[in-house]
Amino acid sequence: MEFLRPASWQEALAAKAEHPTALPIAGGTDVMVEINFDHRRPDHLLDLNRIGELEEWETGTDTVRLGASVPYARIMSGLRAELPGLALASHTVASPQIRNRGGVGGNLGTASPAGDAHPALLAGGGAVEAESVRGSRLIPIDDFYTGVKRNALAPDELIRAVHLKKATGPQQFSKVGTRNAMVIAVCAFGIALHPDTRTVRTGIGSAAPTPIRAGTAEEFLTAALDEGGLWDSRKPVPPAVAGQFAALVAGAANPIDDVRGTAAYRRHALGVMARRTLGWTWEQYRAEG
Amino acid sequence: MGITRTPTSLTQSSATRGGIGESTLRPDGTLKVTGEFAYSSDLWHEDMLWGYTLRSTVAHAAIVSIDTGEALATPGVYAVLTYDDLPTEVKHYGLEIRDTPVLAHGKVRHHGEPVALVAADHPETARRAAAKIRVEYEPLPVITDEASATAPDAVLVHEGRDDHHIGHVPHPNIVHRQPVVRGDAAAAAARADVVVSGEYVFGMQDQAFLGPESGLAVPAEDGGVDLYVATQWLHSDLGQIAPVLGLPERKVRMTLSGVGGAFGGREDLSMQIHGCLLALRTGKPVKIVYNRFESFFGHVHRHPARLWYEHGATRDGRLTHVRCRIVLDGGAYASSSPAVVGNAASLSIGPYVVDDVDVEALALYTNNPPCGAMRGFGAVQACFAYEAQMDRVAAELGMDPVEFRQINAMEQGAVMPTGQTVDSPAPVAELLRRVKSRPLPPERQWETTEGADVRALPGGLSNTTHGEGVVRGVGYAVGIKNVGFSEGFDDYSTARVRMQAINGEAVATVHTAMAEVGQGGVTVHAQIARSELGVTQVTIQPADTQVGSAGSTSASRQTYMTGGAVKNTCEAVRAKVLDLGRRKFGTYHPAWATAELLLEDGKVVTDGGEVLAGIAEVLDDEVVDLELEFRHRPTQAFDLRTGQGNGHVQYSFAAHRAVVEVDTELGLVKVVELACAQDVGKALNPLSVVGQIQGGTTQGLGVAVMEEIVVDPVTALVRNPSFTDYLIPTILDTPTIPVDVLELADAQAPYGLRGVGEAPTLSSTPAVLAAIRQATGLALNRTPVRPEHLTGP
């Protein structure tokens, strides 16, 4: 195994072009586990830790350009207002030590359905900035996850950053695990209200081959809020609407039985989390009115 | 010689002074907290090789062939060993029944069984070479439960058994069976106003110690081997290792290395023989360290169990009878299954007075992972079931569950179902009273001025509820555990104590083979030496086999047994010192001959407080050095048909009250408080005692709500051998654990003490389950409880 240590982003892109199978490593919280247990033996490891700009973010008018290696701990402390859903999700990642090392780029690179960031990214909306020596492109987050632990990156591309829409309304993130901290998701749910577009977006984790949005549930709720005039009146969401939303979220999942939980439980729990997080976000929206 | 040994001697003087009864701090505490303590995985020797174990990928299969050619040809590989390479006729080991092959022979009996060994100059080289060993398996039917094990045509897990249990078991796939029959349960049942029966399931818990199995074997010039290893009982290991190596025991010199927890999981051998074989074959030091994945296959687990109980009671709340049947899954090898059966059977009724009892306990041979010792040892599974039953009977009678227990609680003088009289304090009702009388933690304790504190709610940081769906429950349980080795075992420990004067100060050195696995023996031994010998500075030498056996660090026995041995030897040393004093100074002061003499603060004093001489003065150049054995009172075997016999040395009792918040919609649990009351006879180190109780309580909580090794019911493959999927409580899962310590002396025991470590592990689990049942209204006959058990299908 060869260890590549590019000193700059351009060098990193060149190295990835030369060795398309090279495995990028930043925090190492996924990669090192895989290597230690011999689950993975890449010919080349591409160490991104010397590239400082990956650990920075820029806040624009409408978006945050979040460097791929910004650790979760800094997202929690520095971006709570701009990216509340992702900040909440970040707080559920493993332990403080891991949160000091791991970042969203790793979650996206691994593309595990259990990655904690994904539901928040899907709900908040945004795009992945992928770059290679051939150039840079933005991959909408909705198109990024292509299969179990597969993503839309080309072999020569690296994740430079994620472009995330700054929150225009309340966001929430909930995750079920069988322990009260430091636990991998049995299933997870993210929701974001977008009052600017009068839409609601969602994200589901660990309950399908890839992270997914609950499209039908979003459309139903968006329509119901619209028809009820609730964005303007800020009246409570009728229980029947919340219940239907929860049922549609549960129905959107395509979970399996595994050692962490049953498919039936995952569906059930997603419904409960959908109803509760809708309640929390809507209450906050009402309170801010 | 370029070797990192662990640990070194622990000299305790001014910073840790204190005699018995004081909360002296651990001499290795700071080192452990700061990460400087050297564990067995830190062992190192220049020029050493790394050993690696190839393990079976299937649970039950004939081995058709093993091809090691490619592995041996790998550059950097020094040796590849299989069963055929074992050097002597002794090729098996085992704690009680030597049924475990050092390397698989002819067939494998469980997932992860060692098949071959590799030594190489780098751990990766060893691992990769092992992957090149080609093992051809032919599948055999997989025995997974009682039905498949005892079917008339069942494949035998072990053919040709000749152990001393085969004569009395109903099927060769049953390791051992122990009935306990007292009175007439059938006749008593006719008197019962209510009868409650139930079936209970206890999942497979793992010890989950943090320091994985590891050790270093160094070949010696005399043809022997020096083995540094983390274990629980050096001499038991030695007796199993030496015959396989074909060496006399004196040529296998063992030294305890830094142990990162044990909980029973280091009673059986792991890498010991393998490391020695590779070292002797290659002539080089060989280190073996399991990683976390391998560790789950490297030690036995707690027996999973199915338990059937029937309790009867009269209207006024008195138990009429108990019938029960306990089926423990011992897995592929016997380990300590027979003794676990004995415990489960004899302690199956709990700390209650029941005259009419009909009990059967047995352990199966299956192709599941081998199970053996774990904290609580057979008493844990029974306690989970009988305490669930006690709640159900109380509910049936319309009685308060604590009051119902108190009515039936045993006290000193009670007779066990085995016929043994409990002849020391048994404050069962009082322990329950104490946990019940504590004020309850405030309701809705998660509410703060800034909203809900999710850390105080089920789901914790995962942010699943802000109070929605959360219901509180409170539950109680009490348990009984034996202390020390039972059933006629010749249980003893050995202590060597040396006293001498250095630079005008009398100092003591204590040498035992006691395995310090975290329980605090190294602290307590120094406290005992200080109290008995009147010295300040005590050096605890590393445990090794150059001194007599200390027995295992298990069965809550080490403070009783090796603490007792240190006390016993110290008393003999003190007598020698006083004899020396009488000879030297007796003529100068009549008190030498007439008064009761003590050693205090470095001086010989009379019981009236008069100072006669300095101890250093008495010793001068003399060294007093004694090694003595210490035994507890003998016990008896249980009768194989009736279970009658004075089988146990001492009993230990703890009670818990659990307060939980359950998110009833998501099935998530937050244990808010787990109060414990326990009688410890005498707290030699109160801080350590509380630590033991809190640790045992937490381990019991773990198997109530999360800890379980999941074994596939068809293939018998382990599905979650990692800390990603085998969950143990984090600090956020660990509640406040207020501890109420009683000290009611046992006149038979050193200082009146009662073994502490295991009892709290028993009652913690059923208390949590009872609280969850109260919150949810569900029957919950299985532990651990998983979220889907609480939310329904």
GROMACS .gro file of N, CA and C in nm, chain A residues 147-201:
model
  165
  147GLY      N    1  -2.621   0.379  -0.506
  147GLY     CA    2  -2.639   0.238  -0.468
  147GLY      C    3  -2.578   0.217  -0.331
  148VAL      N    4  -2.583   0.091  -0.283
  148VAL     CA    5  -2.528   0.063  -0.151
  148VAL      C    6  -2.379   0.097  -0.151
  149LYS      N    7  -2.343   0.192  -0.073
  149LYS     CA    8  -2.205   0.239  -0.063
  149LYS      C    9  -2.147   0.278  -0.200
  150ARG      N   10  -2.233   0.331  -0.286
  150ARG     CA   11  -2.185   0.383  -0.415
  150ARG      C   12  -2.239   0.524  -0.433
  151ASN      N   13  -2.159   0.605  -0.502
  151ASN     CA   14  -2.201   0.742  -0.527
  151ASN      C   15  -2.169   0.783  -0.670
  152ALA      N   16  -2.202   0.906  -0.705
  152ALA     CA   17  -2.194   0.950  -0.843
  152ALA      C   18  -2.057   1.002  -0.882
  153LEU      N   19  -1.959   0.988  -0.795
  153LEU     CA   20  -1.825   1.039  -0.829
  153LEU      C   21  -1.763   0.956  -0.941
  154ALA      N   22  -1.691   1.025  -1.031
  154ALA     CA   23  -1.610   0.955  -1.130
  154ALA      C   24  -1.481   0.910  -1.061
  155PRO      N   25  -1.416   0.806  -1.117
  155PRO     CA   26  -1.298   0.751  -1.049
  155PRO      C   27  -1.188   0.855  -1.022
  156ASP      N   28  -1.180   0.957  -1.108
  156ASP     CA   29  -1.070   1.053  -1.089
  156ASP      C   30  -1.114   1.175  -1.008
  157GLU      N   31  -1.238   1.173  -0.954
  157GLU     CA   32  -1.288   1.291  -0.883
  157GLU      C   33  -1.267   1.282  -0.732
  158LEU      N   34  -1.248   1.397  -0.673
  158LEU     CA   35  -1.244   1.410  -0.528
  158LEU      C   36  -1.354   1.506  -0.484
  159ILE      N   37  -1.400   1.490  -0.361
  159ILE     CA   38  -1.501   1.582  -0.307
  159ILE      C   39  -1.428   1.702  -0.249
  160ARG      N   40  -1.457   1.816  -0.303
  160ARG     CA   41  -1.394   1.939  -0.256
  160ARG      C   42  -1.475   2.002  -0.143
  161ALA      N   43  -1.607   2.002  -0.163
  161ALA     CA   44  -1.695   2.069  -0.066
  161ALA      C   45  -1.838   2.025  -0.090
  162VAL      N   46  -1.926   2.065   0.001
  162VAL     CA   47  -2.069   2.055  -0.029
  162VAL      C   48  -2.126   2.197  -0.023
  163HIS      N   49  -2.213   2.225  -0.117
  163HIS     CA   50  -2.282   2.355  -0.121
  163HIS      C   51  -2.419   2.332  -0.060
  164LEU      N   52  -2.443   2.393   0.055
  164LEU     CA   53  -2.567   2.366   0.126
  164LEU      C   54  -2.648   2.494   0.138
  165LYS      N   55  -2.774   2.478   0.111
  165LYS     CA   56  -2.864   2.592   0.123
  165LYS      C   57  -2.874   2.634   0.269
  166LYS      N   58  -2.854   2.763   0.295
  166LYS     CA   59  -2.871   2.812   0.432
  166LYS      C   60  -3.017   2.797   0.472
  167ALA      N   61  -3.037   2.758   0.597
  167ALA     CA   62  -3.173   2.733   0.643
  167ALA      C   63  -3.257   2.860   0.634
  168THR      N   64  -3.376   2.845   0.577
  168THR     CA   65  -3.471   2.956   0.576
  168THR      C   66  -3.585   2.927   0.673
  169GLY      N   67  -3.580   2.811   0.735
  169GLY     CA   68  -3.682   2.774   0.833
  169GLY      C   69  -3.627   2.668   0.926
  170PRO      N   70  -3.708   2.623   1.018
  170PRO     CA   71  -3.662   2.524   1.115
  170PRO      C   72  -3.624   2.391   1.049
  171GLN      N   73  -3.526   2.323   1.110
  171GLN     CA   74  -3.484   2.191   1.064
  171GLN      C   75  -3.467   2.101   1.186
  172GLN      N   76  -3.490   1.973   1.166
  172GLN     CA   77  -3.472   1.877   1.275
  172GLN      C   78  -3.408   1.749   1.224
  173PHE      N   79  -3.347   1.679   1.316
  173PHE     CA   80  -3.285   1.550   1.284
  173PHE      C   81  -3.306   1.457   1.403
  174SER      N   82  -3.346   1.334   1.374
  174SER     CA   83  -3.371   1.233   1.476
  174SER      C   84  -3.312   1.102   1.430
  175LYS      N   85  -3.260   1.029   1.524
  175LYS     CA   86  -3.200   0.899   1.486
  175LYS      C   87  -3.230   0.797   1.594
  176VAL      N   88  -3.271   0.680   1.553
  176VAL     CA   89  -3.292   0.573   1.651
  176VAL      C   90  -3.169   0.484   1.655
  177GLY      N   91  -3.118   0.465   1.777
  177GLY     CA   92  -3.014   0.366   1.800
  177GLY      C   93  -3.049   0.297   1.930
  178THR      N   94  -2.988   0.182   1.954
  178THR     CA   95  -3.026   0.110   2.076
  178THR      C   96  -2.936   0.147   2.192
  179ARG      N   97  -2.873   0.262   2.183
  179ARG     CA   98  -2.795   0.313   2.294
  179ARG      C   99  -2.813   0.464   2.290
  180ASN      N  100  -2.792   0.529   2.404
  180ASN     CA  101  -2.824   0.672   2.412
  180ASN      C  102  -2.713   0.765   2.362
  181ALA      N  103  -2.602   0.708   2.320
  181ALA     CA  104  -2.494   0.786   2.258
  181ALA      C  105  -2.405   0.690   2.183
  182MET      N  106  -2.321   0.742   2.096
  182MET     CA  107  -2.220   0.660   2.028
  182MET      C  108  -2.280   0.537   1.965
  183VAL      N  109  -2.376   0.559   1.880
  183VAL     CA  110  -2.446   0.442   1.825
  183VAL      C  111  -2.470   0.462   1.676
  184ILE      N  112  -2.460   0.352   1.603
  184ILE     CA  113  -2.490   0.358   1.460
  184ILE      C  114  -2.641   0.357   1.445
  185ALA      N  115  -2.688   0.423   1.340
  185ALA     CA  116  -2.833   0.440   1.324
  185ALA      C  117  -2.901   0.307   1.292
  186VAL      N  118  -3.010   0.281   1.362
  186VAL     CA  119  -3.103   0.176   1.319
  186VAL      C  120  -3.186   0.235   1.204
  187CYS      N  121  -3.226   0.360   1.223
  187CYS     CA  122  -3.283   0.439   1.116
  187CYS      C  123  -3.280   0.585   1.159
  188ALA      N  124  -3.286   0.675   1.064
  188ALA     CA  125  -3.275   0.818   1.096
  188ALA      C  126  -3.364   0.898   1.002
  189PHE      N  127  -3.397   1.017   1.050
  189PHE     CA  128  -3.489   1.100   0.971
  189PHE      C  129  -3.451   1.247   0.985
  190GLY      N  130  -3.447   1.317   0.874
  190GLY     CA  131  -3.422   1.461   0.874
  190GLY      C  132  -3.537   1.534   0.806
  191ILE      N  133  -3.569   1.651   0.857
  191ILE     CA  134  -3.675   1.732   0.795
  191ILE      C  135  -3.631   1.877   0.794
  192ALA      N  136  -3.665   1.946   0.687
  192ALA     CA  137  -3.636   2.089   0.680
  192ALA      C  138  -3.757   2.161   0.621
  193LEU      N  139  -3.803   2.263   0.690
  193LEU     CA  140  -3.908   2.350   0.634
  193LEU      C  141  -3.838   2.458   0.552
  194HIS      N  142  -3.892   2.482   0.433
  194HIS     CA  143  -3.835   2.586   0.346
  194HIS      C  144  -3.942   2.690   0.322
  195PRO      N  145  -3.964   2.784   0.417
  195PRO     CA  146  -4.071   2.883   0.402
  195PRO      C  147  -4.053   2.969   0.277
  196ASP      N  148  -3.928   2.987   0.232
  196ASP     CA  149  -3.904   3.070   0.114
  196ASP      C  150  -3.970   3.011  -0.010
  197THR      N  151  -3.968   2.879  -0.021
  197THR     CA  152  -4.030   2.815  -0.137
  197THR      C  153  -4.161   2.747  -0.098
  198ARG      N  154  -4.195   2.758   0.032
  198ARG     CA  155  -4.315   2.692   0.086
  198ARG      C  156  -4.314   2.543   0.053
  199THR      N  157  -4.199   2.483   0.079
  199THR     CA  158  -4.186   2.338   0.058
  199THR      C  159  -4.127   2.276   0.185
  200VAL      N  160  -4.141   2.145   0.187
  200VAL     CA  161  -4.080   2.066   0.295
  200VAL      C  162  -3.995   1.959   0.229
  201ARG      N  163  -3.873   1.943   0.283
  201ARG     CA  164  -3.788   1.834   0.231
  201ARG      C  165  -3.753   1.740   0.346
   0.00000   0.00000   0.00000
